[in-house]
XYZ file of C-alpha atoms in Angstrom:
774
model
C -23.994 60.453 34.491
C -20.563 61.821 35.182
C -18.121 59.955 37.332
C -16.365 61.695 40.242
C -13.346 63.313 38.680
C -11.421 66.562 38.232
C -12.979 67.165 34.794
C -16.474 67.071 36.227
C -15.871 69.405 39.155
C -13.561 71.910 37.596
C -11.639 74.403 39.748
C -14.798 75.677 41.435
C -15.515 72.386 43.193
C -12.456 70.227 43.349
C -9.766 71.069 45.839
C -7.440 68.304 44.797
C -6.861 66.347 41.611
C -5.201 63.386 43.281
C -6.044 60.013 41.860
C -7.978 57.931 44.337
C -6.393 54.668 43.341
C -5.843 52.351 40.438
C -8.137 49.639 39.295
C -7.857 46.358 41.190
C -6.308 43.770 38.888
C -7.739 40.759 40.612
C -11.363 39.894 41.183
C -12.761 36.915 43.006
C -14.304 34.253 40.856
C -17.980 34.746 40.167
C -20.436 31.902 40.165
C -21.884 31.254 36.721
C -25.351 30.070 37.486
C -28.443 30.774 35.474
C -29.618 34.357 35.082
C -32.931 34.443 36.879
C -35.106 37.163 35.333
C -36.915 39.343 37.850
C -40.288 37.823 38.644
C -43.236 39.353 36.853
C -45.409 41.536 39.081
C -48.354 39.679 40.542
C -51.836 41.211 40.427
C -52.622 41.931 44.034
C -55.812 40.422 45.435
C -54.949 41.478 48.968
C -54.266 45.190 48.530
C -53.738 46.715 51.987
C -56.514 49.138 52.874
C -53.953 51.740 53.916
C -51.960 51.349 50.660
C -54.433 51.403 47.766
C -51.617 52.420 45.413
C -50.368 48.819 45.570
C -53.303 47.737 43.399
C -51.512 46.623 40.230
C -54.718 46.737 38.211
C -54.579 50.542 38.334
C -52.593 52.688 35.909
C -49.255 54.128 36.976
C -50.815 57.587 36.916
C -53.706 56.575 39.182
C -51.338 54.879 41.600
C -49.095 57.945 41.709
C -52.102 60.161 42.456
C -53.192 57.888 45.323
C -49.840 57.846 47.065
C -49.248 61.540 46.455
C -52.338 62.363 48.561
C -50.704 60.746 51.601
C -47.350 62.510 51.326
C -46.141 65.552 53.195
C -44.332 68.316 51.349
C -41.053 67.205 52.897
C -41.612 63.666 51.646
C -42.454 64.817 48.147
C -39.347 66.936 47.933
C -37.190 64.183 49.380
C -37.667 62.337 46.091
C -36.228 65.276 44.160
C -32.758 65.185 45.731
C -30.161 62.517 45.001
C -26.727 61.763 46.413
C -23.504 60.531 44.903
C -23.104 57.005 46.258
C -19.351 56.858 46.544
C -17.321 57.408 49.704
C -15.147 60.370 48.770
C -12.050 60.576 50.941
C -10.932 63.773 49.337
C -11.797 67.419 49.823
C -14.885 68.825 48.151
C -16.266 72.349 48.307
C -18.795 73.228 49.737
C -18.954 69.899 51.626
C -15.657 68.516 52.822
C -15.043 64.834 53.453
C -18.366 63.940 51.880
C -19.487 60.434 52.818
C -22.023 58.606 50.708
C -25.407 57.758 52.267
C -25.377 54.605 54.396
C -28.041 52.812 52.344
C -26.344 53.585 49.065
C -24.467 50.864 47.218
C -20.715 51.505 47.456
C -18.859 53.071 44.548
C -21.976 53.495 42.470
C -23.482 56.456 40.673
C -26.187 57.601 43.052
C -28.831 57.089 45.681
C -32.230 58.691 46.295
C -33.850 57.760 49.631
C -37.392 56.430 49.539
C -40.198 56.851 52.075
C -40.379 53.791 54.299
C -43.734 54.585 55.917
C -45.426 54.590 52.495
C -43.438 51.757 50.961
C -41.704 54.018 48.430
C -38.478 52.206 47.516
C -35.025 53.729 47.490
C -33.557 54.511 44.090
C -30.175 52.869 43.593
C -28.539 54.281 40.457
C -25.788 52.761 38.322
C -23.979 53.782 35.192
C -24.315 53.103 32.218
C -25.183 52.081 28.676
C -22.773 49.191 28.149
C -23.291 47.551 31.539
C -23.067 47.922 35.315
C -20.201 50.301 36.031
C -18.198 50.995 39.181
C -16.771 54.322 40.288
C -13.043 54.532 41.005
C -12.242 52.406 44.045
C -9.310 53.473 46.280
C -6.773 50.710 46.782
C -7.565 50.474 50.485
C -11.246 49.883 49.713
C -10.802 47.133 47.134
C -12.416 43.825 47.874
C -13.187 40.657 45.989
C -16.333 42.384 44.717
C -15.042 45.942 44.174
C -14.700 47.079 41.496
C -17.673 45.009 40.344
C -16.777 42.644 37.531
C -19.691 42.646 35.094
C -20.484 41.890 31.467
C -19.790 44.741 29.054
C -21.665 45.233 25.841
C -19.701 46.666 22.927
C -19.776 50.432 22.635
C -23.067 52.095 21.773
C -21.809 53.046 18.332
C -21.110 49.344 17.693
C -24.709 48.522 18.602
C -25.882 51.235 16.215
C -23.642 49.673 13.555
C -25.669 46.444 13.823
C -28.696 48.287 12.400
C -30.590 45.611 14.327
C -33.154 46.711 16.938
C -33.514 43.145 18.222
C -29.816 42.984 19.068
C -30.044 46.361 20.814
C -33.015 45.241 22.897
C -31.382 41.938 23.843
C -28.277 43.788 24.986
C -30.369 46.223 26.998
C -32.219 43.340 28.640
C -28.927 41.695 29.549
C -27.372 44.722 31.234
C -30.693 45.600 32.861
C -30.797 42.108 34.337
C -27.251 42.449 35.654
C -28.167 45.827 37.135
C -31.217 44.327 38.885
C -29.205 41.395 40.221
C -26.534 43.841 41.418
C -29.103 45.709 43.521
C -29.810 48.646 41.193
C -33.224 49.826 40.019
C -32.141 52.873 37.961
C -29.653 52.594 35.087
C -28.162 55.736 33.593
C -28.443 54.422 30.053
C -29.782 55.240 26.804
C -27.231 57.627 25.370
C -28.056 58.923 21.898
C -26.595 62.377 21.264
C -26.121 62.761 17.517
C -22.575 62.792 16.177
C -22.190 66.386 15.076
C -18.528 66.260 16.087
C -16.570 63.080 15.198
C -13.819 64.071 17.666
C -16.273 63.943 20.596
C -14.778 61.796 23.341
C -18.140 60.197 24.135
C -19.208 59.247 20.609
C -18.558 55.616 21.495
C -21.478 55.746 23.960
C -23.982 57.007 21.391
C -25.844 55.880 18.284
C -24.234 57.739 15.416
C -25.313 60.680 13.280
C -28.820 59.908 12.018
C -31.920 60.612 14.141
C -33.898 57.626 12.845
C -31.165 55.033 13.354
C -29.953 56.438 16.685
C -33.484 56.882 17.991
C -34.637 53.363 17.126
C -31.494 51.620 18.422
C -31.429 53.626 21.666
C -35.154 53.197 22.188
C -34.861 49.428 21.922
C -31.973 49.352 24.390
C -34.187 51.292 26.817
C -37.016 48.776 26.299
C -34.635 45.965 27.122
C -33.348 47.578 30.293
C -36.826 48.439 31.581
C -38.082 44.910 30.949
C -36.146 44.095 34.131
C -38.039 46.657 36.262
C -35.060 49.010 36.104
C -35.680 52.643 35.128
C -33.668 53.701 32.082
C -32.635 57.299 31.469
C -32.555 58.784 27.979
C -29.506 61.076 27.835
C -27.843 63.561 27.510
C -30.704 65.889 26.658
C -29.814 67.775 24.545
C -27.174 68.840 22.008
C -24.364 67.609 24.271
C -22.166 66.797 21.295
C -18.644 67.550 22.510
C -16.647 67.248 25.733
C -14.509 70.367 25.389
C -16.084 73.006 27.669
C -19.101 70.756 28.064
C -20.029 72.351 31.393
C -20.201 75.855 29.925
C -20.565 75.660 26.145
C -23.596 77.457 24.730
C -24.817 75.738 21.562
C -26.871 78.027 19.369
C -29.460 76.386 17.121
C -32.825 77.333 15.667
C -35.911 75.472 16.838
C -36.705 74.100 13.377
C -33.191 72.729 12.833
C -33.094 71.122 16.277
C -36.531 69.505 15.821
C -35.417 67.957 12.516
C -32.148 66.571 13.908
C -31.074 65.997 17.515
C -34.516 66.476 19.031
C -36.101 64.175 16.447
C -33.642 61.488 17.490
C -34.594 61.925 21.137
C -38.275 61.971 20.205
C -38.010 58.665 18.316
C -36.037 57.082 21.174
C -38.657 58.251 23.672
C -41.539 56.929 21.549
C -39.766 53.599 21.040
C -38.518 52.964 24.558
C -40.841 54.922 26.895
C -38.029 55.721 29.371
C -38.939 56.473 32.957
C -36.435 59.299 33.061
C -34.615 61.760 30.836
C -31.220 63.119 31.917
C -30.583 66.746 31.033
C -27.048 67.600 29.961
C -24.231 69.877 31.126
C -24.164 72.368 28.297
C -26.177 75.470 27.577
C -28.576 75.636 24.633
C -29.556 79.027 23.219
C -28.375 80.838 26.343
C -29.737 78.581 29.084
C -28.307 75.532 30.808
C -30.024 72.380 29.594
C -31.178 71.559 33.145
C -32.957 74.907 33.500
C -34.050 75.279 29.899
C -37.797 75.870 29.648
C -37.785 75.296 25.887
C -36.110 71.886 26.135
C -37.821 70.581 29.273
C -41.260 72.134 29.573
C -42.115 73.003 25.994
C -40.550 70.256 23.873
C -40.225 67.258 26.187
C -43.186 67.520 28.519
C -45.768 69.504 26.560
C -45.098 68.710 22.920
C -44.052 65.069 23.326
C -46.201 64.312 26.364
C -43.382 62.846 28.488
C -44.828 61.628 31.811
C -41.604 60.641 33.546
C -39.071 62.780 35.372
C -36.073 64.832 34.321
C -32.944 64.139 36.350
C -29.856 66.305 36.106
C -26.499 65.006 35.070
C -24.023 64.881 37.945
C -22.989 68.513 38.400
C -25.437 69.978 35.868
C -27.804 71.776 38.286
C -27.214 75.520 38.620
C -30.217 76.951 40.470
C -33.286 76.197 42.558
C -36.325 78.177 41.420
C -35.161 78.600 37.827
C -34.400 74.910 37.425
C -37.577 73.684 39.131
C -39.835 76.042 37.215
C -38.068 75.263 33.928
C -38.767 71.544 34.273
C -35.987 69.849 36.275
C -37.554 67.266 38.600
C -34.566 65.773 40.396
C -31.111 67.059 41.288
C -28.679 64.164 40.972
C -25.412 63.215 42.574
C -24.959 65.777 45.306
C -22.229 66.993 45.992
C -21.260 67.522 42.367
C -23.082 70.858 42.179
C -22.122 74.136 43.795
C -25.061 73.914 46.159
C -27.762 71.443 47.298
C -30.282 73.396 45.250
C -33.137 70.898 45.634
C -32.652 70.274 49.359
C -33.475 73.002 51.903
C -33.509 75.736 49.267
C -36.279 74.050 47.287
C -38.462 73.642 50.380
C -37.957 77.315 51.151
C -38.843 78.240 47.569
C -42.075 76.215 47.708
C -43.038 77.616 51.107
C -42.499 81.152 49.817
C -44.363 80.566 46.554
C -41.396 80.965 44.225
C -42.050 77.365 43.198
C -45.744 76.518 43.360
C -47.264 73.670 45.345
C -48.604 72.363 42.037
C -45.092 72.206 40.614
C -43.780 70.447 43.739
C -46.571 67.867 43.370
C -45.743 67.475 39.691
C -42.069 66.832 40.414
C -42.869 64.082 42.905
C -45.633 62.596 40.770
C -43.383 62.243 37.751
C -40.818 60.308 39.794
C -43.528 58.117 41.311
C -45.139 57.546 37.907
C -41.864 56.183 36.541
C -41.383 53.946 39.570
C -44.881 52.497 39.176
C -44.709 52.270 35.378
C -41.426 50.356 35.319
C -42.208 48.157 38.319
C -39.989 49.377 41.149
C -42.825 49.024 43.679
C -44.067 45.648 42.509
C -40.776 43.901 41.749
C -38.290 45.420 44.174
C -34.579 44.717 43.983
C -33.269 42.354 46.640
C -29.732 43.593 47.097
C -26.627 42.077 45.579
C -27.399 38.767 43.869
C -24.368 38.825 41.588
C -23.602 35.188 42.276
C -26.710 34.295 40.250
C -25.505 36.107 37.113
C -24.767 33.781 34.202
C -21.666 35.512 32.867
C -21.074 32.931 30.164
C -24.559 33.409 28.730
C -24.335 37.189 28.987
C -20.932 37.181 27.339
C -22.489 35.483 24.313
C -25.139 38.213 24.100
C -22.377 40.814 24.119
C -20.460 38.801 21.520
C -23.442 38.684 19.156
C -23.729 42.471 19.401
C -20.027 42.842 18.601
C -20.158 40.468 15.644
C -23.217 42.148 14.099
C -21.744 45.626 14.555
C -18.283 44.937 13.175
C -17.912 46.696 9.813
C -15.838 45.312 6.961
C -14.710 48.564 5.343
C -12.355 47.192 2.682
C -11.423 43.726 1.469
C -9.098 42.688 -1.323
C -10.530 39.511 -2.878
C -9.023 36.432 -1.295
C -7.582 38.144 1.773
C -10.509 37.876 4.180
C -11.643 35.607 5.575
C -8.154 34.519 6.545
C -6.965 31.730 4.292
C -6.758 28.332 5.915
C -3.626 27.706 3.836
C -1.659 30.491 5.528
C 1.292 28.977 7.384
C 2.268 32.087 9.364
C 0.187 34.969 10.697
C 1.777 37.980 12.366
C -0.366 40.006 14.767
C 0.811 43.496 15.627
C -0.252 46.084 18.182
C -2.961 47.152 20.618
C -2.319 44.319 23.095
C -4.220 41.991 20.769
C -2.348 39.085 22.341
C -4.300 39.509 25.597
C -7.432 41.588 25.142
C -9.582 44.296 23.580
C -9.956 47.969 24.471
C -12.898 49.722 26.141
C -13.865 53.393 26.220
C -13.176 55.501 29.297
C -15.295 57.438 31.762
C -18.371 56.931 33.886
C -19.614 54.153 31.583
C -16.579 51.977 32.365
C -17.585 48.403 33.099
C -14.800 46.491 34.808
C -13.932 43.024 33.533
C -14.164 39.805 35.480
C -10.653 38.929 36.551
C -9.343 42.417 35.938
C -7.709 44.124 32.995
C -4.930 42.091 31.361
C -3.061 45.343 30.646
C -1.892 47.842 33.264
C -3.392 51.333 33.036
C -1.472 53.219 30.335
C -3.287 56.496 30.986
C -2.232 57.006 34.586
C -3.892 60.380 35.066
C -7.082 59.430 36.854
C -10.442 60.011 35.211
C -11.542 59.048 32.567
C -9.141 56.189 33.195
C -8.041 53.665 34.015
C -7.513 52.689 30.404
C -8.978 49.208 30.486
C -8.905 46.089 28.322
C -11.233 43.101 28.492
C -9.387 39.757 28.742
C -10.667 38.326 25.456
C -7.672 37.755 23.212
C -8.052 38.117 19.430
C -4.761 36.289 19.028
C -5.917 33.267 21.023
C -9.176 33.267 19.092
C -7.287 33.178 15.792
C -4.919 30.468 17.050
C -7.903 28.285 17.950
C -9.269 28.561 14.411
C -6.180 28.066 12.261
C -3.245 25.698 11.887
C -0.899 28.594 11.104
C 1.903 29.698 13.374
C 0.611 32.877 15.026
C 3.071 35.348 16.549
C 2.689 38.748 18.200
C 4.656 41.986 18.275
C 3.605 45.076 20.210
C 4.511 47.344 17.270
C 6.526 49.822 19.295
C 9.554 49.071 17.130
C 8.296 49.927 13.637
C 11.356 48.553 11.855
C 11.118 45.239 13.691
C 7.431 44.958 12.849
C 8.085 45.657 9.163
C 10.906 43.106 9.074
C 8.682 40.456 10.665
C 5.852 41.338 8.258
C 8.030 40.459 5.268
C 8.367 36.897 6.534
C 4.682 36.319 7.341
C 2.009 35.027 4.982
C -0.574 37.428 6.451
C -0.291 40.357 8.866
C -3.102 41.600 11.098
C -2.366 45.026 12.585
C -4.572 46.242 15.405
C -4.969 50.003 15.600
C -6.475 51.605 18.687
C -7.816 55.010 19.587
C -8.764 55.373 23.262
C -11.416 58.009 23.860
C -13.292 58.877 27.014
C -15.551 61.224 28.877
C -14.144 64.656 29.670
C -11.958 65.213 26.600
C -12.172 65.240 22.826
C -9.722 63.692 20.393
C -7.263 66.292 19.046
C -7.781 65.001 15.506
C -8.953 61.887 13.676
C -5.572 60.190 13.301
C -4.617 57.096 15.242
C -2.398 58.264 18.128
C 1.130 57.219 19.086
C 2.635 56.782 15.627
C 0.246 53.981 14.672
C -0.392 55.389 11.189
C 3.335 55.138 10.463
C 3.395 51.590 11.869
C 0.550 50.474 9.600
C 2.138 52.114 6.559
C 5.471 50.410 7.201
C 3.935 46.995 7.751
C 1.721 47.309 4.650
C 4.726 48.338 2.543
C 6.473 45.180 3.698
C 3.483 42.891 3.116
C 0.525 43.619 0.847
C -1.528 41.006 2.687
C -2.031 43.333 5.630
C -5.356 43.446 7.454
C -6.101 46.365 9.795
C -8.503 45.898 12.700
C -9.538 49.180 14.305
C -10.656 49.513 17.912
C -11.821 53.125 18.022
C -14.491 55.301 19.587
C -15.656 56.666 16.252
C -14.419 57.732 12.817
C -10.704 57.955 12.057
C -8.783 58.942 8.948
C -6.625 56.339 7.197
C -3.619 57.775 5.342
C -2.501 54.161 4.744
C -5.818 52.937 3.280
C -4.601 52.378 -0.286
C -1.647 50.313 0.954
C -3.502 47.727 3.043
C -5.529 44.784 1.825
C -8.452 44.888 4.255
C -9.876 47.009 7.063
C -12.339 46.051 9.773
C -13.863 48.566 12.188
C -14.341 46.645 15.450
C -15.135 49.667 17.673
C -14.844 48.797 21.402
C -16.084 45.216 21.137
C -16.993 44.384 24.741
C -16.369 41.467 27.092
C -16.101 38.806 24.363
C -14.614 41.113 21.751
C -11.503 39.049 21.043
C -13.585 36.005 20.200
C -15.885 38.124 18.041
C -12.960 39.576 16.086
C -11.418 36.140 15.558
C -14.708 34.680 14.340
C -15.141 37.480 11.799
C -11.524 37.381 10.590
C -11.639 33.637 10.013
C -15.074 33.591 8.377
C -16.858 31.755 11.167
C -19.078 34.847 11.185
C -19.891 36.817 8.050
C -19.547 40.553 8.869
C -22.803 42.474 8.570
C -22.230 45.805 10.308
C -22.771 49.076 8.457
C -21.444 52.477 9.457
C -23.790 54.581 11.632
C -21.570 57.599 10.961
C -19.658 59.109 8.065
C -15.877 58.673 8.115
C -14.480 61.995 6.821
C -11.490 62.093 4.525
C -10.103 65.014 6.536
C -11.030 67.555 9.199
C -11.481 70.143 6.447
C -14.741 68.430 5.457
C -16.364 69.095 8.858
C -18.666 72.026 9.638
C -16.076 73.034 12.259
C -12.575 72.014 11.134
C -11.285 73.608 14.337
C -13.153 72.428 17.406
C -15.052 75.212 19.127
C -14.076 76.163 22.668
C -10.829 75.914 24.592
C -9.963 73.343 27.285
C -8.074 76.053 29.191
C -11.199 78.169 29.805
C -12.269 78.353 33.449
C -15.573 77.036 34.743
C -17.216 80.467 34.814
C -16.607 81.201 31.145
C -19.397 81.272 28.549
C -17.994 79.973 25.229
C -20.309 79.960 22.240
C -20.934 77.323 19.583
C -22.834 77.789 16.337
C -24.785 74.676 15.359
C -26.688 76.766 12.841
C -23.712 76.275 10.506
C -25.034 72.851 9.561
C -28.432 73.104 11.253
C -30.246 69.831 10.675
C -27.744 68.733 8.008
C -25.789 66.442 10.332
C -23.318 63.835 9.097
C -24.034 62.410 5.649
C -26.548 65.203 5.042
C -23.746 67.776 5.395
C -21.557 65.777 2.994
C -24.429 65.544 0.481
C -25.190 69.236 0.787
C -21.577 70.257 0.272
C -20.761 67.635 -2.347
C -17.896 66.217 -0.272
C -16.638 62.680 -0.859
C -15.998 60.999 2.497
C -13.442 58.337 3.249
C -16.336 55.942 3.918
C -20.000 56.934 3.671
C -22.738 56.523 6.237
C -24.350 53.100 5.846
C -21.290 51.478 4.240
C -20.448 47.867 5.077
C -19.104 44.910 3.085
C -19.679 41.174 3.420
C -18.016 37.876 2.491
C -20.924 37.337 0.132
C -22.669 39.598 -2.388
C -26.233 40.876 -2.515
C -28.522 42.231 -5.205
C -31.230 44.710 -4.187
C -34.043 45.173 -6.694
C -37.763 45.451 -7.457
C -38.290 48.690 -5.546
C -41.833 50.027 -5.392
C -43.214 52.863 -3.292
C -46.738 54.018 -2.576
C -48.359 56.579 -0.345
C -49.825 54.778 2.661
C -51.549 56.461 5.563
C -49.590 59.612 6.297
C -46.274 58.150 5.143
C -44.805 55.985 2.413
C -44.563 52.216 2.121
C -41.585 50.861 0.185
C -41.153 47.263 -0.929
C -38.141 45.584 -2.495
C -36.236 42.327 -2.837
C -32.872 41.267 -1.387
C -31.034 38.353 -3.063
C -27.854 36.680 -1.877
C -25.832 36.294 -5.062
C -22.736 34.903 -3.371
C -21.657 31.608 -1.909
C -22.209 31.985 1.845
C -25.105 33.050 4.063
C -25.083 36.648 5.142
C -27.008 39.675 6.350
C -27.536 42.821 4.315
C -28.677 46.205 5.627
C -31.082 47.557 3.042
C -31.542 51.305 3.362
C -34.338 53.510 2.065
C -33.525 57.175 1.526
C -36.083 59.807 0.612
C -35.699 63.129 -1.150
C -37.986 66.135 -1.239
C -37.790 69.857 -1.771
C -36.976 72.569 0.754
C -35.104 70.154 3.006
C -31.890 70.680 4.948
C -30.059 68.323 2.572
C -30.663 66.340 -0.626
C -31.842 63.187 1.161
C -32.712 61.605 4.497
C -32.640 58.055 5.778
C -36.295 57.059 5.760
C -36.259 53.384 6.772
C -33.972 50.375 7.023
C -34.126 46.615 7.447
C -31.447 44.053 8.214
C -32.150 40.939 6.169
C -30.574 37.485 6.530
C -30.473 35.549 3.264
C -29.049 32.133 2.332
C -26.945 31.757 -0.849
C -29.045 31.930 -3.986
C -32.215 32.874 -2.112
C -34.258 36.074 -2.136
C -36.364 37.776 0.447
C -39.138 40.327 -0.067
C -39.146 43.238 2.350
C -41.584 46.058 3.110
C -40.818 49.084 5.249
C -42.692 52.247 6.177
C -41.252 55.760 6.144
C -42.225 57.864 9.167
C -44.133 60.912 7.833
C -41.878 63.266 9.823
C -39.029 62.173 7.578
C -41.014 63.411 4.581
C -41.910 66.715 6.213
C -40.419 69.981 7.361
C -41.117 71.388 10.801
C -42.869 74.733 11.295
C -41.970 76.304 14.625
C -44.752 78.890 14.649
C -47.577 76.349 14.377
C -45.691 73.403 15.894
C -46.632 71.192 12.957
C -44.898 68.856 10.525
C -45.839 69.733 6.958
C -45.601 67.473 3.935
C -45.657 69.510 0.743
C -47.666 68.253 -2.207
C -45.464 66.906 -4.964
C -43.205 64.138 -6.189
C -40.729 62.504 -3.812
C -37.811 60.254 -4.696
C -37.593 56.969 -2.815
C -34.171 55.365 -3.089
C -33.024 51.824 -2.319
C -29.391 51.792 -1.220
C -26.586 49.927 0.516
C -25.076 53.188 1.800
C -25.639 56.920 1.555
C -23.329 56.914 -1.490
C -24.543 53.723 -3.159
C -28.064 54.184 -4.511
C -29.204 51.003 -6.238
C -32.651 51.974 -7.503
C -34.916 55.040 -7.425
C -38.660 55.417 -7.863
C -40.963 58.416 -7.545
C -44.077 58.648 -5.430
C -46.574 61.518 -5.430
C -47.790 62.799 -2.051
C -50.652 65.123 -1.300
C -50.156 68.007 1.092
C -50.548 67.030 4.728
C -50.251 68.745 8.084
C -49.235 66.642 11.083
C -49.203 67.634 14.729
C -46.049 68.100 16.787
C -45.883 64.345 17.419
C -46.119 63.518 13.722
C -49.729 62.320 13.956
């Protein structure tokens, strides 16, 4: 979803760009009682005769059919139109002084009214994928509970860097529980757009560059959210891979290339998580807006994949009535973000006049009802705001585990990390590491309990305020060492370098704030931080760099520093997580879910396509056929480029030996088995990666499977994984089949895309699979 902001409306909708108010710095204390999971639905033995759809022994589809028979056309179409649930005291065209619906939850993403006479619940919608977000609250409207202070997971790219589906699902369950206890039954989460563009301002919300990894991690987050009877929305469908001109950009891509890359990622996430909803994106694809794109919605999603849920629009992404409805859009979201209430009176008129059929109107309503029954909105209804029952301490630990498992040790000079217990003085520099950790900006912003410890440094409205979580890395380090720990903000480079000379160890925190609505201008750390790191490292070779970034960055100082940790945006307990990893209390086990380029020249588009100055009625074009399905590491393999750090890379405080690889054809795919041994002195977790290589592919190899393995020192563990047959095949658009060619295939055991440990060959017979890979 898109928060209410100038970037979302553009000149056609927004009459003023005034900031509504800054974030409230003080929250009331929240009770920390036990998280009570939503009660499991009870099988009804007393189903009312006039409401047979309340029989929980029936399938969601049967229940939707029963209730649909009792609904009028007006009631069916009422479910297809949603409102922005924030009281907007500013001028909007075409509706001025828009006031959110009375039953909506204040300063939240959206509200769709139910049908009281039939017991159809309201839909209360909240952002987003790292937790329960709050829209910008004007100063006059702030209360002890607004903005809502909630637990924030680390950024989505951090969760992908865990390579651990169990961690992803636990995090999803935690934020889904907080959503339920906050009165929401729809969460606008599971973002998984592939990282075609490392400068994309929303990369931090997503799952990296590989369709298998991103799809599995996102799908498990969705499973976790929906385990709390909260509908999760897979987004932003599809090819919404940059923020520049996102409302107008037309991404051109062939069907085959899309099916083998971005769409495969969405397909895997859908199969894994079974989301109740899919959110279509702002951009155009092959000439048509995503939310009125028959190919994306009707052909691929609903027909080919068999999706039974509903397609909701992103906030401001609906552009028509009959075209959108007939092309597969089921629900217009967040009125008044669009130019017109397309799915309100206009949709009823279109159905009455036959431009949209009665069958299609029934289908739209049924899909929404199916999701509500399937996820449990009827049987386990939300009970309003129960935030006082949220166990924030427990949930903070879940977030912390995610952060610790996703933190990536990129470089380590022997003996530097973990921090030596003999160090007498540690200097910490930069990024407000004395008080907190950074979060990404935009509609996904989860506000911290107690407020941000740092005043908003952005000061321009959305996607701000630039927010930190009050979890101090410095305090965490102080609690775990006897050294004298001091802090400098790093604004005076000479002073920082002089102090570095006197310290035993220096830890420099580098930050890159990214957010919805804009892309990074390049991949350098902003505000002279590269020069700061270089100066400090020149003064002290024992310099550790901790990066809090939304995605890949370049590192012109890399050869000068002793160690580098990528901490992403580490969430509510991020300072503790960083301290535990730096001091060795936790052995880092994250691996990169995206390639870190050495320079912009290595990208398919060294110059970002589009122009931020274009008006909202422009039609800029983007050519994704340049790389096609060769996204990320596949592009680097194809071109022979050496990245700064490869996809899958991640070091540890111990060492591992991967060996004994075997591979055999099994079923329609390949089964690979191997051994992981911890050859070092401390327990740790290794991410073993299986890559596969065939002929006629978009690139030399693909990630085929992976497994995160925890091993004690000196011990070994045997592992078996299965390669999805679609990752051995090429897609044929004419027949809508996946085809595995007869021949020999390489199966490679690796610790990263650039570190192949062992290779074996397996022979496969020719096979033809259907569009779902079966």
